[in-house]
C-alpha cells in the first residue's frame, strides 16, 4: 500500500514518513482513474471535443470536391462552346483533370500550413495550455470557413483563388493543431499502459465525427444548396470555441522543471524535430549504445501515410469521374469509411492492443505477479519492518514505485504498426480493379480495418521518450504524418490527374499500394531499445565517459 503524500498544513500522524523529500516527488501524469472515471471527466471531455471539431470539419470536406468541379466547369465553358445535348455538362476529362489539380493544390496548401501549424500550436500549448491553444485553433478555422462561404458565392476563378489563398490561415490555426492539443492533453491524463488504447479512442471519436460530418455535408449540399454546408460549419465553429473555453483543461499537469525551462524560446519551438534523432542508451553492463529506431519508425510511418493518405480523396475522385458519384453518394461513401474507422478505433482497437500484448508478451506468472506486488508494497506499521542481522531497522521508504511508470506492451504496438500497412496495401491494390460503383463502396468500407497505425505509433514514440518530452514526441509523429500528407496529396494528385488524361485513373491505386509495402519493409528496421537499458539525455551524455558503440 502506497504512503499518501502528507499535506503541508496537516499535522503528522503515525502514517507520515519520517523523512520528507524537500524537492517533492516527480509530478506524475494526471490520474487515469479520476480522469476517465466519470462520464464527463477530463478525458471524456477531450474525446467529445474531438468529435465536435471533426464533425464540423467533415461537413465541408465532401462539398469542397463538388464545389471545385462546378467552378472548373464554369471556367471551362467560358473558353469553350456551350454544352448541348443530354447528360452532365461537367462530365469531361478536362474538367475532371482540372478538378483533381485544384483539389491537389488545396490539399498541398492545407498540409503545408498544417506542418507549420504544428510548430506554432506546440508553442501555444507550452505558452497558454491546452484550453486557450484549442480556442485559438477554432477561431482561425472559423475565419477560414467564412472566407470559403464568400468563395462559393463568387464561384469561377475568383472563388478558386479565395479558397486557395486563405488556406494560409492554417499556419496559425488548423486541423493539425487541434489534434495536437487533444493528443497532448490525453497523454498527460492517462496511465502509460492505457495510453496507446486511449490514443486510438481519441482517433476513433475524431473519425466518427468526421463520418457524420461527411454525411450531413453531402445531404445539406443536395437538399439546400452547395453553400449551406459552409454556413453551417461557421456557426458550429462558434460552438467549438465556446465548448473549448468552458470545458477543456487549462493545464495538463503540474509541469516539471525541465518543461518550464523548455517552454519558451526558439529551442522549444523546434523541439519536435529533435525527437526523431538517434539517442544513446546505457545497457545494464554499463556500455553505451546509440539506437536509431525512432528514425526508422518515423520513416516507416511517413511511407505508410504517404501511401494511404490520399485514399479517401482518391476514392471520391475516382468514383466521381468513373461512376458519376454526386455529393450524396460521396457523402455516404465517406460516412461509411469514417464511421467504420471510428467504431474500429473506439471499440476494437483497445481490445486488440490489450489482447495482442498478452499474446505477444505472455501473461505474467503468478510468482512474478506476487513479486511485483511485494515490490510495490510499502510498510507503514512498525511490525511490518523486518530487522536485519545487525539488529537495526532499515530506513522507512518515502515513495512507492509506480507500477504504471513504464509500458510493457510497446513491442506489440510496433508489431501492429508494421502489419496494418500490409492490410492497407492489399485493400488499396484490389481497389484498383473496381469496375462498378459497389466495388468502390466495398474498398472504402474495408480500408478502416487497416487503421490504428497512427495511434500505435504515438504509443511507441511516447514510451521511448522521457515523460517531460511527451508533447514534443506527439508533435514529432504528427509532424511526420502531416509532411507525408503534404507530399502525397501533391504527388498523387498530379499522378491521378495525369492518369485521368489518358483514361487510366485506377493505376493510382497500385502506386499507393507499392509505397505501403515499402513502409512495411522500413518498419522492420525499427526495434525497441535493449531490455533494462536507460536512455541518456543530451545534457547527461555530455558528461558520459563510457565507451560509445553503434547499435
XYZ file of C-alpha atoms in Angstrom:
551
model
C 0.000 0.000 0.000
C 1.487 3.355 -1.037
C 2.035 6.052 1.568
C -0.246 9.026 0.936
C 1.589 12.296 0.413
C 1.330 14.404 3.569
C -0.395 17.708 3.360
C 1.860 20.703 4.035
C -0.645 22.158 6.501
C -1.802 18.949 8.256
C -0.053 17.720 11.450
C 1.964 14.490 11.103
C 0.439 11.196 12.238
C 1.614 7.597 12.589
C 1.424 7.035 8.777
C 3.554 10.090 7.893
C 7.043 9.298 6.556
C 9.920 10.129 8.881
C 11.959 11.684 6.103
C 10.331 14.122 3.703
C 11.669 14.768 0.266
C 12.259 18.511 0.173
C 12.121 18.614 -3.559
C 8.950 16.539 -3.634
C 8.199 13.574 -5.833
C 8.283 13.997 -9.535
C 4.859 15.019 -10.744
C 3.042 12.152 -12.401
C 0.625 12.441 -15.242
C -2.919 13.023 -14.167
C -4.520 10.010 -12.522
C -6.190 7.825 -15.069
C -8.890 6.634 -12.736
C -10.059 10.078 -11.795
C -9.571 11.419 -15.309
C -11.766 8.857 -17.010
C -13.855 7.616 -14.115
C -16.881 9.798 -14.781
C -18.837 10.257 -17.974
C -17.936 13.938 -18.202
C -14.454 13.627 -16.686
C -11.462 15.443 -18.213
C -10.520 12.596 -20.586
C -14.070 12.182 -21.919
C -14.441 15.941 -22.331
C -11.412 15.814 -24.622
C -12.929 12.926 -26.624
C -16.164 14.909 -27.003
C -14.164 17.916 -28.211
C -12.509 15.715 -30.830
C -15.910 14.522 -32.040
C -17.421 18.031 -32.264
C -14.498 19.593 -34.124
C -14.065 16.726 -36.579
C -17.819 16.787 -37.208
C -17.556 20.478 -38.062
C -14.553 19.955 -40.328
C -16.191 16.988 -42.077
C -19.257 18.976 -43.108
C -17.239 20.871 -45.736
C -14.955 18.063 -46.963
C -17.347 16.403 -49.424
C -18.842 19.663 -50.781
C -15.343 21.085 -51.428
C -14.658 18.466 -54.116
C -18.010 19.163 -55.751
C -17.516 22.950 -55.465
C -14.208 22.791 -57.313
C -15.814 20.646 -60.000
C -18.527 23.256 -60.510
C -16.002 26.102 -60.571
C -13.787 24.232 -63.060
C -16.886 23.547 -65.156
C -17.728 27.264 -65.242
C -14.149 28.129 -66.174
C -14.084 25.508 -68.951
C -17.234 26.810 -70.660
C -16.046 30.415 -70.573
C -13.386 29.379 -73.122
C -15.346 26.693 -74.992
C -18.699 26.411 -76.789
C -21.755 25.925 -74.558
C -22.808 22.403 -73.685
C -25.557 20.902 -75.807
C -27.380 17.622 -75.506
C -28.387 15.324 -72.630
C -26.219 14.308 -69.706
C -23.966 16.098 -67.249
C -22.328 19.168 -68.770
C -19.389 18.796 -66.367
C -18.627 15.167 -67.223
C -15.491 15.770 -69.305
C -11.911 14.576 -68.891
C -10.558 18.124 -68.990
C -12.856 19.173 -66.148
C -12.050 16.068 -64.101
C -8.328 16.669 -64.556
C -8.688 20.347 -63.633
C -10.718 19.438 -60.556
C -8.081 16.918 -59.487
C -5.380 19.562 -59.899
C -7.258 22.167 -57.835
C -8.100 19.657 -55.078
C -4.462 18.584 -55.072
C -3.265 22.196 -54.727
C -5.773 22.752 -51.934
C -4.620 19.608 -50.163
C -0.962 20.580 -50.541
C -1.508 24.072 -49.159
C -3.588 22.662 -46.304
C -0.935 20.113 -45.420
C 1.927 22.607 -45.783
C 0.093 25.002 -43.483
C -0.574 22.078 -41.137
C 3.150 21.280 -40.884
C 3.954 24.848 -39.819
C 0.849 24.886 -37.638
C 2.279 22.045 -35.535
C 5.230 24.204 -34.510
C 3.019 27.213 -33.794
C 0.391 25.223 -31.895
C 3.009 23.304 -29.923
C 4.411 26.643 -28.808
C 0.897 27.839 -27.911
C 0.376 24.747 -25.733
C 3.540 25.493 -23.767
C 2.623 29.169 -23.556
C -1.112 29.079 -22.763
C -2.013 25.461 -22.004
C -4.448 23.205 -23.919
C -7.613 25.252 -23.366
C -6.581 28.524 -24.961
C -4.415 26.840 -27.581
C -7.561 24.943 -28.644
C -9.630 28.141 -28.718
C -7.035 29.848 -30.925
C -7.222 26.989 -33.441
C -11.020 27.116 -33.576
C -11.113 30.877 -34.075
C -8.826 30.696 -37.117
C -10.711 27.736 -38.597
C -13.953 29.671 -38.217
C -12.439 32.628 -40.052
C -11.241 30.357 -42.872
C -14.633 28.762 -43.452
C -16.178 32.270 -43.524
C -13.925 33.112 -46.485
C -14.971 29.845 -48.138
C -18.608 30.951 -47.952
C -17.587 34.018 -49.954
C -15.639 31.858 -52.424
C -18.619 29.561 -53.062
C -20.864 32.584 -53.601
C -18.498 34.193 -56.113
C -17.544 30.993 -57.969
C -15.330 30.661 -61.021
C -11.625 31.512 -60.984
C -12.116 34.136 -58.267
C -13.758 31.585 -55.996
C -10.848 29.184 -56.507
C -8.345 31.917 -55.648
C -10.227 32.752 -52.442
C -10.271 29.097 -51.414
C -6.571 28.631 -52.100
C -5.311 31.936 -50.693
C -6.967 31.748 -47.283
C -5.613 28.246 -46.631
C -2.583 30.145 -45.346
C -4.522 30.933 -42.156
C -3.989 27.266 -41.283
C -0.402 28.125 -40.323
C -1.673 29.681 -37.099
C -4.887 27.694 -36.643
C -5.742 24.468 -38.416
C -6.904 20.843 -38.160
C -3.461 19.511 -37.262
C -3.147 21.940 -34.385
C -6.344 20.980 -32.639
C -5.450 17.273 -32.865
C -2.049 18.033 -31.334
C -3.754 19.869 -28.454
C -6.107 16.971 -27.730
C -3.442 14.260 -28.027
C -1.104 16.196 -25.739
C -3.831 16.657 -23.139
C -4.827 12.985 -23.238
C -1.225 11.769 -22.938
C -0.932 13.552 -19.596
C -4.236 12.257 -18.257
C -3.783 8.531 -18.894
C -1.531 5.876 -17.342
C 1.259 4.503 -19.532
C -0.307 1.059 -20.014
C -3.555 2.605 -21.309
C -2.022 5.364 -23.402
C -1.968 3.612 -26.783
C -5.602 2.471 -26.414
C -6.764 5.976 -25.497
C -4.867 7.466 -28.429
C -6.930 5.080 -30.540
C -10.175 6.070 -28.811
C -9.435 9.734 -29.450
C -8.704 8.993 -33.099
C -11.915 6.956 -33.200
C -14.008 9.818 -31.831
C -12.429 12.098 -34.451
C -13.272 9.588 -37.176
C -16.875 9.242 -36.003
C -17.276 13.000 -36.007
C -15.790 13.138 -39.496
C -18.193 10.410 -40.648
C -21.306 12.248 -39.530
C -19.851 15.465 -40.942
C -19.372 13.815 -44.341
C -22.962 12.589 -44.291
C -24.519 15.883 -43.202
C -22.374 17.910 -45.600
C -23.426 15.841 -48.603
C -27.108 15.938 -47.636
C -27.075 19.704 -46.992
C -25.428 20.286 -50.368
C -28.085 18.256 -52.196
C -31.197 19.283 -50.260
C -30.493 23.022 -49.986
C -27.561 24.432 -51.962
C -23.814 23.949 -52.120
C -23.215 26.989 -49.886
C -25.259 25.728 -46.926
C -22.635 23.245 -45.582
C -20.088 26.063 -45.274
C -22.560 28.329 -43.490
C -23.448 25.530 -41.063
C -19.770 24.873 -40.356
C -19.194 28.553 -39.491
C -21.807 28.529 -36.744
C -20.557 25.181 -35.439
C -17.068 26.668 -35.026
C -18.599 29.216 -32.681
C -19.978 26.277 -30.655
C -16.488 24.699 -30.630
C -14.910 27.909 -29.316
C -17.470 28.114 -26.515
C -17.058 24.443 -25.587
C -13.285 24.672 -25.510
C -13.277 27.824 -23.376
C -15.610 26.216 -20.827
C -14.673 22.543 -20.613
C -11.113 21.812 -21.752
C -8.352 21.637 -19.094
C -6.260 24.750 -18.655
C -3.124 22.720 -17.878
C -2.414 19.039 -18.420
C -0.375 18.676 -15.272
C 1.790 20.453 -12.742
C 4.753 20.537 -15.135
C 8.299 19.590 -14.367
C 11.229 21.935 -14.070
C 12.579 20.845 -17.437
C 9.202 21.546 -19.045
C 9.081 25.035 -17.599
C 12.638 25.775 -18.712
C 11.950 24.468 -22.216
C 8.557 26.101 -22.512
C 9.797 29.230 -24.258
C 12.428 30.288 -26.743
C 13.425 29.127 -30.186
C 14.566 25.758 -28.823
C 11.051 24.927 -27.634
C 9.617 25.978 -30.998
C 11.696 23.409 -32.915
C 11.884 20.767 -30.169
C 9.734 18.192 -32.096
C 12.421 17.861 -34.778
C 14.945 16.627 -32.207
C 12.680 13.788 -31.076
C 13.370 11.559 -34.103
C 17.149 11.867 -33.790
C 19.126 8.805 -32.617
C 19.523 8.595 -28.840
C 22.057 6.945 -26.555
C 21.137 4.187 -24.131
C 23.172 2.773 -21.279
C 22.983 -1.002 -21.097
C 22.815 -2.907 -17.830
C 26.521 -3.719 -18.326
C 27.356 -0.011 -18.365
C 28.121 0.135 -22.088
C 26.555 2.973 -24.102
C 24.934 2.297 -27.484
C 23.188 4.514 -29.987
C 19.687 3.474 -31.064
C 18.311 4.620 -34.435
C 14.840 3.142 -34.044
C 12.969 6.437 -33.905
C 14.308 7.451 -37.311
C 13.125 4.200 -38.915
C 9.804 4.395 -37.062
C 9.262 7.923 -38.346
C 10.304 6.926 -41.882
C 8.007 3.891 -41.858
C 5.046 5.967 -40.665
C 5.923 8.571 -43.293
C 5.764 5.996 -46.087
C 2.585 4.474 -44.648
C 0.776 7.824 -44.569
C 2.299 8.693 -47.937
C 0.747 5.522 -49.349
C -2.695 5.705 -47.733
C -3.181 9.409 -47.032
C -4.620 10.110 -50.454
C -7.008 7.132 -50.325
C -10.160 8.994 -49.146
C -9.725 11.730 -51.752
C -8.754 9.172 -54.383
C -11.907 7.145 -53.764
C -14.053 10.272 -54.146
C -12.257 11.489 -57.271
C -12.296 8.035 -58.891
C -15.975 7.449 -58.096
C -16.912 10.924 -59.337
C -15.064 10.643 -62.639
C -15.797 6.964 -63.429
C -19.217 6.329 -61.845
C -20.729 9.853 -61.717
C -20.946 9.970 -57.912
C -22.508 13.183 -56.581
C -22.282 14.772 -53.145
C -24.802 12.336 -51.645
C -23.026 9.226 -52.980
C -19.622 10.546 -51.940
C -21.060 11.542 -48.584
C -22.371 8.013 -47.996
C -19.018 6.567 -49.102
C -17.007 8.776 -46.747
C -19.550 8.375 -43.958
C -19.224 4.598 -44.072
C -15.447 4.784 -44.296
C -15.042 7.160 -41.351
C -17.814 5.576 -39.244
C -16.300 2.112 -39.547
C -12.873 3.543 -38.787
C -14.241 5.319 -35.733
C -16.043 2.210 -34.457
C -12.922 0.124 -35.066
C -10.692 2.537 -33.120
C -13.184 3.137 -30.315
C -14.263 -0.450 -29.670
C -11.996 -2.953 -31.405
C -8.589 -1.276 -31.322
C -8.254 -1.131 -27.481
C -9.177 -4.826 -27.237
C -6.741 -5.743 -29.998
C -3.971 -3.863 -28.193
C -4.693 -5.420 -24.786
C -5.173 -8.964 -26.142
C -2.237 -8.612 -28.504
C 0.088 -7.569 -25.707
C -0.896 -10.643 -23.690
C -0.255 -12.839 -26.739
C 2.999 -11.049 -27.603
C 4.456 -10.857 -24.075
C 2.608 -13.714 -22.370
C 0.716 -13.426 -19.091
C 2.963 -12.845 -16.070
C 3.430 -15.978 -13.967
C 1.712 -15.997 -10.551
C 5.096 -15.875 -8.818
C 6.025 -12.816 -10.909
C 2.766 -11.075 -10.058
C 3.261 -11.720 -6.349
C 6.834 -10.482 -6.574
C 5.682 -7.253 -8.235
C 3.018 -6.761 -5.603
C 5.553 -7.209 -2.818
C 7.860 -4.702 -4.512
C 5.081 -2.126 -4.643
C 4.053 -2.697 -1.005
C 5.333 -0.037 1.366
C 5.396 -0.950 5.102
C 3.781 1.686 7.295
C 3.298 -0.188 10.577
C 6.191 -0.989 12.970
C 5.565 -4.739 12.861
C 5.918 -4.737 9.066
C 9.576 -3.692 9.197
C 11.981 -6.640 9.355
C 15.177 -6.239 11.353
C 18.405 -7.232 9.645
C 21.144 -9.363 11.125
C 22.738 -6.435 12.937
C 19.504 -5.723 14.729
C 18.965 -2.369 13.009
C 15.666 -1.429 11.473
C 16.044 -0.249 7.886
C 15.014 3.279 6.992
C 11.448 3.909 6.002
C 10.884 4.219 2.273
C 9.233 7.505 1.423
C 7.919 6.907 -2.082
C 6.319 3.842 -3.641
C 7.407 2.774 -7.098
C 4.839 3.440 -9.766
C 3.832 0.170 -11.442
C 2.392 2.097 -14.397
C 5.505 4.182 -14.948
C 6.603 2.057 -17.877
C 4.539 0.372 -20.555
C 5.451 -3.256 -21.241
C 3.360 -3.538 -24.409
C 5.413 -1.369 -26.764
C 6.704 -4.437 -28.645
C 3.224 -5.434 -29.805
C 2.429 -1.805 -30.682
C 5.352 -1.799 -33.102
C 4.258 -5.200 -34.446
C 0.759 -3.811 -35.038
C 2.088 -0.749 -36.907
C 4.004 -2.974 -39.322
C 1.232 -5.382 -40.260
C -1.513 -2.776 -40.505
C 0.397 -1.393 -43.507
C 0.264 -4.816 -45.153
C -3.527 -4.962 -44.850
C -3.777 -1.383 -46.110
C -1.657 -2.158 -49.184
C -3.739 -5.250 -50.054
C -7.064 -3.411 -49.878
C -5.698 -0.449 -51.866
C -4.263 -2.781 -54.510
C -7.560 -4.589 -55.097
C -9.445 -1.259 -55.146
C -7.647 -0.524 -58.402
C -9.659 -3.274 -60.108
C -13.035 -1.643 -59.344
C -15.321 -1.582 -62.366
C -18.637 -0.864 -60.632
C -19.793 1.605 -58.006
C -20.463 -1.015 -55.324
C -16.831 -2.123 -55.523
C -15.713 1.390 -54.610
C -18.046 1.252 -51.596
C -16.559 -2.129 -50.638
C -12.998 -0.797 -50.807
C -13.961 2.267 -48.783
C -15.558 0.095 -46.100
C -12.629 -2.365 -45.867
C -9.867 0.239 -45.543
C -10.857 1.210 -41.942
C -9.817 -2.218 -40.700
C -6.229 -1.299 -41.559
C -6.467 1.694 -39.217
C -4.600 2.051 -35.968
C -1.043 2.535 -37.173
C -1.033 6.215 -36.181
C -2.223 5.808 -32.547
C 0.005 2.740 -32.132
C 2.978 4.740 -33.413
C 2.160 7.517 -30.942
C 2.148 4.929 -28.175
C 5.588 3.674 -29.215
C 7.001 7.177 -29.585
C 5.751 8.431 -26.214
C 7.078 5.348 -24.454
C 10.566 5.797 -25.927
C 10.960 9.317 -24.567
C 11.089 10.885 -21.078
C 7.727 11.989 -19.608
C 8.546 15.690 -19.867
C 9.127 15.326 -23.624
C 5.853 13.568 -24.481
C 4.224 16.686 -26.002
C 7.226 17.072 -28.305
C 7.069 13.348 -29.164
C 3.414 13.665 -30.170
C 4.279 16.777 -32.168
C 7.061 14.840 -33.903
C 4.891 11.909 -35.021
C 2.106 14.308 -36.072
C 4.698 16.342 -37.976
C 5.772 13.208 -39.851
C 2.144 12.416 -40.718
C 1.490 15.981 -41.880
C 4.599 16.093 -44.053
C 3.637 12.792 -45.652
C 0.098 14.053 -46.239
C 1.502 17.213 -47.838
C 3.624 15.238 -50.271
C 1.081 12.519 -51.044
C -1.695 14.989 -51.847
C 0.633 16.873 -54.131
C 2.326 13.950 -55.864
C -0.598 11.538 -56.109
C -2.928 14.366 -57.045
C -0.737 15.072 -60.048
C -0.428 11.337 -60.782
C -4.204 10.923 -60.699
C -4.580 13.954 -62.948
C -2.083 12.513 -65.451
C -3.711 9.073 -65.421
C -7.148 10.716 -65.859
C -5.878 12.448 -69.002
C -5.073 9.068 -70.562
C -8.204 7.406 -69.185
C -6.446 5.158 -66.611
C -7.121 6.747 -63.186
C -7.222 3.335 -61.479
C -3.438 2.993 -61.816
C -3.078 5.447 -58.919
C -4.282 2.739 -56.513
C -1.383 0.473 -57.473
C 1.134 3.250 -56.795
C -0.363 3.718 -53.322
C -0.114 0.012 -52.550
C 3.535 -0.090 -53.595
C 4.550 2.640 -51.170
C 2.700 0.874 -48.330
C 4.802 -2.255 -48.925
C 7.992 -0.164 -48.810
C 6.849 1.345 -45.494
C 6.284 -2.147 -44.098
C 9.850 -3.125 -45.018
C 11.347 0.012 -43.459
C 9.487 -0.578 -40.180
C 11.343 -3.878 -39.783
C 14.486 -1.790 -39.232
C 12.822 -0.121 -36.238
C 13.367 -2.007 -32.990
C 12.982 -1.381 -29.274
C 15.956 -0.388 -27.106
C 17.767 -3.260 -25.339
C 15.978 -4.602 -22.278
C 16.809 -2.921 -18.962
C 18.671 -0.128 -20.754
C 18.297 3.507 -19.779
C 18.045 6.439 -22.137
C 20.723 9.104 -21.705
C 19.506 12.639 -22.330
C 21.622 15.174 -24.140
C 22.698 17.033 -21.030
C 23.672 13.776 -19.326
C 25.528 12.458 -22.355
C 27.866 15.420 -22.287
C 29.410 14.097 -19.092
C 29.278 10.440 -20.153
C 32.704 8.792 -20.186
C 31.728 5.271 -21.156
C 32.799 3.778 -24.472
C 30.259 4.513 -27.174
C 29.379 1.963 -29.821
C 26.944 1.867 -32.677
C 23.885 -0.418 -32.234
